[in-house]
CSV table of C-alpha atoms and ligand atoms in Angstrom, one decimal:
chain,number,residue,atom,x,y,z
A,768,MET,CA,-28.7,32.8,-29.4
A,769,ASP,CA,-25.1,31.2,-30.8
A,770,HIS,CA,-23.7,32.0,-27.5
A,771,ARG,CA,-26.0,29.5,-25.9
A,772,PHE,CA,-26.1,27.2,-28.0
A,773,ASN,CA,-22.2,27.0,-27.9
A,774,ARG,CA,-22.4,26.3,-24.5
A,775,TRP,CA,-25.2,23.7,-24.7
A,776,ARG,CA,-22.5,21.7,-27.0
A,777,SER,CA,-19.9,21.6,-24.6
A,778,PHE,CA,-22.4,20.7,-22.1
A,779,ALA,CA,-23.7,17.7,-24.2
A,780,GLY,CA,-19.8,17.0,-25.1
A,781,ALA,CA,-18.8,16.9,-21.7
A,782,LEU,CA,-21.5,14.5,-20.6
A,783,LEU,CA,-20.9,12.1,-23.4
A,784,LEU,CA,-16.8,11.9,-22.2
A,785,LEU,CA,-18.1,11.1,-18.6
A,786,THR,CA,-20.7,8.4,-20.0
A,787,PHE,CA,-17.5,7.2,-22.0
A,788,PHE,CA,-15.4,6.9,-19.0
A,789,VAL,CA,-18.0,5.7,-16.7
A,790,VAL,CA,-18.9,2.7,-18.9
A,791,ALA,CA,-15.3,2.2,-19.7
A,792,VAL,CA,-14.4,1.7,-15.9
A,793,GLY,CA,-17.6,-0.4,-15.4
A,794,CYS,CA,-16.3,-2.6,-17.9
A,795,ALA,CA,-12.8,-2.9,-17.0
A,796,GLN,CA,-13.6,-3.9,-13.3
A,797,ALA,CA,-14.0,-7.5,-14.5
A,798,VAL,CA,-10.1,-7.6,-14.8
A,799,GLN,CA,-8.9,-5.3,-12.5
A,800,TYR,CA,-10.5,-5.8,-9.0
A,801,PRO,CA,-11.4,-9.4,-8.9
A,802,GLN,CA,-12.7,-8.4,-4.9
A,803,SER,CA,-15.6,-7.0,-6.8
A,804,THR,CA,-19.1,-7.9,-5.5
A,805,LEU,CA,-20.3,-7.0,-9.3
A,806,HIS,CA,-18.9,-10.3,-10.1
A,807,PRO,CA,-20.8,-13.2,-8.5
A,808,LYS,CA,-20.1,-16.5,-8.7
A,809,GLY,CA,-22.0,-18.2,-5.9
A,810,ASP,CA,-25.7,-18.5,-5.3
A,811,PHE,CA,-25.8,-16.2,-2.0
A,812,ALA,CA,-23.9,-13.7,-4.1
A,813,LEU,CA,-26.3,-14.2,-6.9
A,814,MET,CA,-29.3,-13.2,-4.4
A,815,VAL,CA,-27.5,-10.1,-2.9
A,816,ASP,CA,-26.8,-9.2,-6.6
A,817,LYS,CA,-30.0,-9.6,-7.6
A,818,LEU,CA,-31.5,-7.6,-5.1
A,819,PHE,CA,-29.3,-5.0,-6.2
A,820,HIS,CA,-30.2,-5.2,-9.3
A,821,THR,CA,-33.8,-4.7,-8.4
A,822,THR,CA,-33.1,-1.7,-6.4
A,823,LEU,CA,-30.9,-0.1,-9.2
A,824,VAL,CA,-33.7,-0.6,-11.8
A,825,TRP,CA,-36.4,1.0,-9.3
A,826,ALA,CA,-33.8,3.8,-8.5
A,827,THR,CA,-33.2,4.6,-12.1
A,828,ILE,CA,-36.6,5.0,-12.7
A,829,VAL,CA,-37.4,7.0,-9.7
A,830,PHE,CA,-34.2,9.5,-11.2
A,831,VAL,CA,-35.1,9.5,-14.7
A,832,LEU,CA,-38.7,10.5,-13.7
A,833,VAL,CA,-37.9,13.1,-10.9
A,834,GLU,CA,-35.2,14.4,-12.9
A,835,GLY,CA,-36.7,14.6,-16.2
A,836,ALA,CA,-40.0,16.5,-14.5
A,837,LEU,CA,-37.9,18.9,-12.8
A,838,LEU,CA,-35.5,19.7,-15.9
A,839,PHE,CA,-39.2,20.1,-17.8
A,840,VAL,CA,-40.7,22.7,-15.2
A,841,ILE,CA,-37.4,24.6,-14.8
A,842,PHE,CA,-37.2,25.2,-18.6
A,843,LYS,CA,-41.1,25.6,-19.7
A,844,PHE,CA,-41.6,28.2,-16.6
A,845,ARG,CA,-38.3,29.6,-16.4
A,846,GLY,CA,-39.0,33.4,-16.0
A,847,LYS,CA,-38.7,36.5,-18.5
A,848,PRO,CA,-37.8,40.1,-17.9
A,849,ASP,CA,-41.5,41.3,-18.2
A,850,ASP,CA,-43.5,38.1,-16.9
A,851,PRO,CA,-45.9,39.0,-13.9
A,852,GLU,CA,-45.9,37.9,-10.2
A,853,PRO,CA,-46.4,34.4,-10.4
A,854,LYS,CA,-49.8,33.4,-8.7
A,855,GLN,CA,-49.0,32.3,-4.9
A,856,VAL,CA,-50.4,29.3,-3.7
A,857,HIS,CA,-50.4,27.1,0.1
A,858,GLY,CA,-50.3,23.5,0.1
A,859,ASN,CA,-52.5,21.3,-2.2
A,860,THR,CA,-53.6,18.1,-0.7
A,861,MET,CA,-54.2,16.0,-3.9
A,862,VAL,CA,-50.4,16.4,-4.8
A,863,GLU,CA,-49.2,16.0,-1.3
A,864,VAL,CA,-50.8,12.3,-1.0
A,865,ILE,CA,-49.4,11.8,-4.5
A,866,TRP,CA,-45.9,12.6,-3.4
A,867,THR,CA,-46.3,10.1,-0.5
A,868,ALA,CA,-48.2,7.6,-1.9
A,869,ILE,CA,-45.4,7.1,-4.8
A,870,PRO,CA,-42.5,6.9,-2.9
A,871,ALA,CA,-44.4,4.6,-0.2
A,872,LEU,CA,-45.1,2.5,-2.9
A,873,VAL,CA,-41.6,2.5,-4.4
A,874,LEU,CA,-40.2,1.4,-1.0
A,875,ALA,CA,-42.3,-1.3,-0.8
A,876,MET,CA,-41.6,-2.9,-4.1
A,877,ILE,CA,-37.9,-2.7,-2.5
A,878,ALA,CA,-38.4,-4.0,0.8
A,879,VAL,CA,-40.4,-7.2,0.0
A,880,PRO,CA,-37.5,-8.9,-1.9
A,881,THR,CA,-35.1,-7.4,0.6
A,882,VAL,CA,-36.8,-8.7,3.6
A,883,ARG,CA,-36.8,-12.1,2.0
A,884,THR,CA,-33.2,-12.1,0.9
A,885,ILE,CA,-32.1,-11.0,4.6
A,886,PHE,CA,-34.3,-14.0,5.7
A,887,ARG,CA,-32.8,-16.7,3.1
A,888,THR,CA,-29.2,-15.3,3.8
A,889,TYR,CA,-29.5,-16.1,7.3
A,890,GLU,CA,-30.8,-19.9,7.2
A,891,ILE,CA,-28.6,-21.8,8.2
A,892,PRO,CA,-28.5,-25.4,5.5
A,893,LYS,CA,-28.9,-28.3,7.2
A,894,GLY,CA,-28.5,-32.0,5.5
A,895,ALA,CA,-25.9,-34.6,5.3
A,896,ASP,CA,-24.3,-33.4,2.0
A,897,VAL,CA,-23.8,-29.6,3.2
A,898,LEU,CA,-20.0,-29.5,3.7
A,899,GLN,CA,-19.8,-28.5,7.4
A,900,VAL,CA,-16.7,-25.6,7.7
A,901,GLU,CA,-15.5,-23.9,11.3
A,902,VAL,CA,-13.8,-20.5,10.5
A,903,ILE,CA,-11.6,-19.2,13.7
A,904,GLY,CA,-10.6,-15.7,13.6
A,905,HIS,CA,-7.0,-15.0,14.3
A,906,GLN,CA,-4.6,-11.7,14.3
A,907,TRP,CA,-3.8,-11.7,11.2
A,908,TRP,CA,-4.9,-15.0,9.7
A,909,TRP,CA,-7.9,-17.4,9.1
A,910,GLU,CA,-8.0,-21.0,10.1
A,911,PHE,CA,-10.3,-23.6,8.8
A,912,ARG,CA,-11.4,-26.4,10.3
A,913,TYR,CA,-13.4,-29.3,8.5
A,914,PRO,CA,-15.0,-31.5,11.7
A,915,GLN,CA,-16.6,-34.4,9.0
A,916,LEU,CA,-13.1,-34.8,7.3
A,917,GLY,CA,-10.9,-34.3,10.7
A,918,LEU,CA,-8.7,-31.4,8.7
A,919,THR,CA,-7.4,-28.3,9.5
A,920,THR,CA,-6.2,-25.8,7.2
A,921,ALA,CA,-5.2,-21.8,7.0
A,922,ASN,CA,-5.5,-18.9,4.7
A,923,GLU,CA,-6.8,-21.2,1.7
A,924,LEU,CA,-10.4,-22.9,1.7
A,925,HIS,CA,-11.0,-25.6,-0.5
A,926,VAL,CA,-14.6,-26.2,-1.5
A,927,PRO,CA,-16.3,-28.1,-4.2
A,928,VAL,CA,-18.4,-26.7,-6.6
A,929,GLY,CA,-21.8,-27.1,-6.4
A,930,ARG,CA,-21.9,-28.0,-2.8
A,931,THR,CA,-23.3,-26.0,-0.3
A,932,VAL,CA,-20.3,-24.7,2.5
A,933,ALA,CA,-22.0,-23.7,5.8
A,934,LEU,CA,-19.5,-21.6,7.7
A,935,LYS,CA,-19.4,-21.6,11.4
A,936,MET,CA,-17.4,-18.8,12.9
A,937,VAL,CA,-15.7,-17.0,15.9
A,938,THR,CA,-12.5,-15.4,16.8
A,939,GLN,CA,-10.1,-16.3,18.9
A,940,ASP,CA,-8.7,-12.5,19.6
A,941,VAL,CA,-10.5,-8.9,18.7
A,942,LEU,CA,-13.7,-8.9,16.2
A,943,HIS,CA,-12.8,-10.1,12.2
A,944,SER,CA,-15.2,-10.0,9.4
A,945,PHE,CA,-15.3,-12.5,6.9
A,946,TRP,CA,-16.0,-11.8,3.2
A,947,ILE,CA,-15.6,-13.3,0.1
A,948,PRO,CA,-16.9,-10.3,-2.5
A,949,GLN,CA,-17.8,-13.1,-5.2
A,950,LEU,CA,-19.3,-15.9,-3.2
A,951,ALA,CA,-21.0,-14.6,-0.4
A,952,ALA,CA,-21.4,-11.3,1.8
A,953,LYS,CA,-19.2,-10.2,4.5
A,954,ARG,CA,-20.5,-11.1,8.1
A,955,ASP,CA,-19.1,-10.0,11.4
A,956,ILE,CA,-16.9,-12.3,13.9
A,957,PHE,CA,-17.1,-12.4,17.8
A,958,SER,CA,-15.3,-14.1,20.1
A,959,ASN,CA,-18.4,-14.7,22.8
A,960,ARG,CA,-20.9,-16.3,20.2
A,961,SER,CA,-20.6,-17.8,16.9
A,962,THR,CA,-22.1,-16.2,13.5
A,963,THR,CA,-22.6,-18.4,10.4
A,964,LEU,CA,-22.7,-17.9,6.8
A,965,TRP,CA,-23.0,-20.2,4.0
A,966,PHE,CA,-22.6,-20.4,-0.2
A,967,LYS,CA,-22.1,-22.8,-3.2
A,968,ALA,CA,-19.6,-22.0,-5.7
A,969,GLU,CA,-21.1,-22.0,-9.1
A,970,GLU,CA,-18.0,-22.3,-10.8
A,971,ALA,CA,-14.4,-23.2,-10.1
A,972,GLY,CA,-11.9,-20.7,-9.3
A,973,ASP,CA,-9.7,-18.6,-7.0
A,974,TYR,CA,-11.8,-16.3,-5.0
A,975,PRO,CA,-9.8,-13.9,-2.9
A,976,GLY,CA,-11.5,-13.2,0.4
A,977,GLN,CA,-10.1,-10.3,2.9
A,978,CYS,CA,-11.4,-9.2,6.6
A,979,ALA,CA,-13.3,-6.6,6.0
A,980,GLU,CA,-13.1,-5.2,10.2
A,981,PHE,CA,-10.3,-3.2,11.3
A,982,CYS,CA,-8.8,-5.2,13.7
A,983,GLY,CA,-5.6,-4.0,14.1
A,984,ILE,CA,-1.9,-3.3,12.2
A,985,GLN,CA,-2.0,-6.2,9.7
A,986,HIS,CA,-5.7,-5.8,9.2
A,987,GLY,CA,-5.2,-5.1,5.4
A,988,ARG,CA,-3.1,-8.1,5.2
A,989,MET,CA,-5.5,-10.8,6.4
A,990,ALA,CA,-6.7,-12.1,3.2
A,991,PHE,CA,-7.6,-15.6,2.2
A,992,GLN,CA,-8.1,-17.7,-0.8
A,993,VAL,CA,-11.4,-19.6,-1.3
A,994,ILE,CA,-10.6,-22.5,-4.2
A,995,ALA,CA,-13.7,-23.8,-6.0
A,996,GLN,CA,-12.8,-27.2,-7.4
A,997,SER,CA,-14.5,-29.8,-9.0
A,998,PRO,CA,-15.8,-32.4,-6.5
A,999,ASP,CA,-13.1,-35.1,-8.1
A,1000,GLU,CA,-10.2,-32.5,-7.6
A,1001,PHE,CA,-11.6,-31.4,-4.0
A,1002,ASP,CA,-11.6,-35.5,-3.4
A,1003,VAL,CA,-7.8,-35.6,-4.0
A,1004,TYR,CA,-7.1,-32.5,-2.1
A,1005,VAL,CA,-9.1,-34.1,1.1
A,1006,GLY,CA,-6.5,-37.6,0.2
A,1007,ARG,CA,-3.3,-35.4,-0.1
A,1008,MET,CA,-4.1,-33.5,3.5
A,1009,LYS,CA,-5.2,-36.6,5.4
A,1010,ALA,CA,-1.7,-38.0,3.9
A,1011,THR,CA,0.2,-35.7,6.1
A,1012,ALA,CA,-1.0,-37.4,9.2
A,1013,VAL,CA,2.0,-39.6,8.0
A,1014,LYS,CA,5.2,-39.0,9.0
A,1015,PRO,CA,6.7,-35.7,6.6
A,1016,ALA,CA,9.5,-38.3,5.6
A,1017,ALA,CA,7.1,-40.8,3.7
A,1018,PRO,CA,7.2,-39.9,0.5
A,1019,ALA,CA,3.6,-41.9,0.0
A,1020,ALA,CA,2.0,-38.5,1.5
A,1021,ASP,CA,1.9,-37.3,-2.4
A,1022,SER,CA,3.7,-39.0,-4.9
A,1023,THR,CA,3.2,-36.2,-7.4
A,1024,ALA,CA,4.3,-33.6,-5.0
A,1025,LYS,CA,7.2,-34.8,-3.2
A,1026,PRO,CA,10.2,-35.5,-5.3
A,1027,THR,CA,11.0,-39.3,-4.1
A,1028,ALA,CA,14.5,-39.4,-4.1
A,1029,ALA,CA,14.7,-35.6,-1.9
A,1030,ALA,CA,12.3,-37.2,0.8
A,1031,SER,CA,14.2,-40.4,1.0
A,1032,ALA,CA,17.6,-38.4,1.1
A,1033,LEU,CA,16.0,-36.3,3.5
A,1034,THR,CA,15.3,-39.4,6.0
A,1035,THR,CA,18.8,-40.4,5.6
A,1036,THR,CA,20.1,-37.1,6.5
A,1037,THR,CA,17.7,-36.6,9.5
A,1038,LEU,CA,19.1,-39.7,11.0
A,1039,ALA,CA,22.4,-39.0,10.3
A,1040,ALA,CA,22.4,-35.6,11.6
A,1041,THR,CA,23.5,-35.5,15.2
A,1042,ALA,CA,23.4,-32.9,17.8
A,1043,THR,CA,27.0,-31.5,17.2
A,1044,ALA,CA,26.0,-31.1,14.1
A,1045,ASP,CA,26.7,-27.1,12.2
A,1046,VAL,CA,23.6,-25.2,12.6
A,1047,ASP,CA,23.8,-24.0,9.2
A,1048,THR,CA,24.2,-27.7,7.4
A,1049,MET,CA,21.1,-29.1,9.7
A,1050,PRO,CA,18.5,-30.5,7.2
A,1051,GLY,CA,15.0,-28.3,7.3
A,1052,SER,CA,13.1,-31.3,9.4
A,1053,GLN,CA,16.0,-30.5,12.2
A,1054,LEU,CA,15.6,-26.6,12.1
A,1055,PHE,CA,12.1,-27.1,12.2
A,1056,MET,CA,12.4,-28.3,15.7
A,1057,MET,CA,16.0,-26.6,16.7
A,1058,LYS,CA,14.2,-23.3,15.9
A,1059,GLY,CA,10.7,-23.7,17.6
A,1060,CYS,CA,8.7,-23.6,14.4
A,1061,ILE,CA,7.3,-27.1,15.5
A,1062,GLY,CA,5.7,-25.0,18.9
A,1063,CYS,CA,3.3,-23.3,16.6
A,1064,HIS,CA,3.0,-25.0,13.3
A,1065,SER,CA,1.3,-28.0,12.8
A,1066,LEU,CA,2.5,-30.0,9.5
A,1067,ASN,CA,-0.1,-32.6,9.9
A,1068,ALA,CA,-3.6,-31.7,8.7
A,1069,THR,CA,-5.4,-33.7,11.3
A,1070,VAL,CA,-4.2,-32.4,14.0
A,1071,PRO,CA,-5.0,-28.7,14.8
A,1072,MET,CA,-2.9,-26.8,16.8
A,1073,GLY,CA,-4.0,-23.0,16.8
A,1074,ILE,CA,-1.5,-21.1,17.7
A,1075,GLY,CA,0.1,-20.3,14.4
A,1076,PRO,CA,-1.4,-21.0,11.1
A,1077,ASN,CA,-1.2,-25.2,10.1
A,1078,LEU,CA,1.3,-25.6,7.6
A,1079,ALA,CA,0.5,-29.0,6.0
A,1080,GLY,CA,0.1,-28.5,2.0
A,1081,ILE,CA,2.2,-25.3,2.8
A,1082,GLY,CA,4.1,-26.4,-0.3
A,1083,ARG,CA,1.0,-26.0,-3.2
A,1084,ARG,CA,-0.7,-22.6,-1.3
A,1085,LEU,CA,-0.8,-19.6,-3.9
A,1086,TYR,CA,0.0,-17.4,-1.3
A,1087,ILE,CA,1.8,-17.5,2.2
A,1088,ALA,CA,1.4,-15.0,5.2
A,1089,ALA,CA,-2.8,-14.6,4.7
A,1090,GLY,CA,-2.7,-13.4,1.2
A,1091,TRP,CA,0.0,-11.3,1.8
A,1092,LEU,CA,2.9,-12.7,-0.4
A,1093,GLU,CA,3.0,-15.4,-3.4
A,1094,ASN,CA,4.2,-18.5,-2.6
A,1095,THR,CA,7.6,-18.2,-3.8
A,1096,ASP,CA,11.1,-19.4,-2.5
A,1097,ALA,CA,12.5,-16.3,-2.1
A,1098,ASN,CA,9.0,-15.0,-0.1
A,1099,LEU,CA,8.7,-18.0,1.8
A,1100,ALA,CA,12.5,-17.5,2.6
A,1101,LYS,CA,12.5,-13.9,3.6
A,1102,TRP,CA,9.0,-14.4,5.7
A,1103,ILE,CA,10.5,-17.3,7.7
A,1104,GLN,CA,14.0,-14.7,8.3
A,1105,HIS,CA,12.2,-11.7,8.9
A,1106,PRO,CA,8.7,-11.9,10.1
A,1107,GLN,CA,8.5,-8.7,11.7
A,1108,THR,CA,9.5,-7.0,8.6
A,1109,VAL,CA,7.1,-8.6,6.5
A,1110,LYS,CA,4.2,-8.2,8.5
A,1111,HIS,CA,4.9,-5.9,11.5
A,1112,GLY,CA,3.3,-7.2,14.8
A,1113,VAL,CA,2.4,-10.9,14.3
A,1114,LEU,CA,2.8,-13.3,16.9
A,1115,MET,CA,5.5,-15.0,15.1
A,1116,PRO,CA,9.0,-13.4,16.4
A,1117,ASP,CA,12.5,-13.2,14.1
A,1118,LEU,CA,14.2,-16.2,15.1
A,1119,GLY,CA,17.6,-15.1,13.9
A,1120,VAL,CA,17.2,-17.8,11.0
A,1121,THR,CA,20.4,-17.3,8.3
A,1122,ASP,CA,19.9,-17.7,4.8
A,1123,ALA,CA,21.3,-21.0,4.3
A,1124,GLU,CA,18.9,-22.0,7.5
A,1125,ALA,CA,15.9,-20.3,5.2
A,1126,GLN,CA,17.0,-22.4,2.3
A,1127,SER,CA,16.9,-25.6,4.2
A,1128,LEU,CA,13.6,-24.7,5.7
A,1129,VAL,CA,12.0,-23.7,2.5
A,1130,ALA,CA,12.7,-26.9,0.9
A,1131,TYR,CA,11.5,-28.8,3.9
A,1132,LEU,CA,8.4,-27.4,3.9
A,1133,ARG,CA,8.1,-27.2,-0.4
A,1134,GLN,CA,7.7,-31.0,0.6
A,1135,HIS,CA,4.5,-30.6,2.5
B,1396,CUA,CU1,-9.2,-9.5,11.0
B,1396,CUA,CU2,-9.5,-7.0,9.6
């Protein structure tokens, strides 16, 4: 008896410890895993989360009842050494009807809200207030176009809080899947037809997104950020992006971000630079053309290019190389100099950019 009691005590102890770890890991998720769908911050994600909880409640009720009944029967009717042979039975219509009807009822309770949510999430929001965004998947970066605003950007999608965003998505090459865990579910992107998705950010913040369909060697580094900001901040962002249509050297494009003195110095040096100048001492604006960057990257948010990511506003982005590196000077220089080392397989070739040239290009890009 003592022996059996001890075994029960260690079993209960282990169960308690396990429960503690599960709860601890569950509570730590908010901090450690920003890509968790369990912390919804948009109406679409909240709907899916609600559905998950409905299912979880039903599943928990079924689990507790079934396992409880099972344990009860196991212990209540456990065999003893001198027990006679139990009575043999063959089928029981009443019991079979009951154990078919109850699961059918439970499934119906889950199916109705599920189907309702599926239809709701596939609706295409309409109205003048809906912010339209075209998403174009590329190996391995994201292009975002705002047709109503005439703007194009890459890897960082700014949206106003409280306004529905309708996405229309295609891919330029292979299949991708667009996923912002905290704002909306994931949805695949195809080359021969467009798919749609919508969300409304309920809270300001930076929300990481990720390609969720294997699309080649750098699939894991095809991330993006959704920056949900107040409508006023969003308007400032739009104004700043529209101003990139002005020649880059004009400091008025963003007087807060661009050091005016440096910008005018740049204009002077640009004008002063001649074809015979040493390449190492060329200003970034000249290098941007000389090295061929301009062949793929637009620095003007109003001109979509589609070959390489649009770089208007690159100076302020949180990440570079599609969410792979933090946007620091050192990382930007490394990325410009050794794209095939940083992210092997990307379209951008190693162009033989020297350290000094990389510094100039970084300084130039920081002003955009
Ligand atoms: Cu794009 Cu995976």
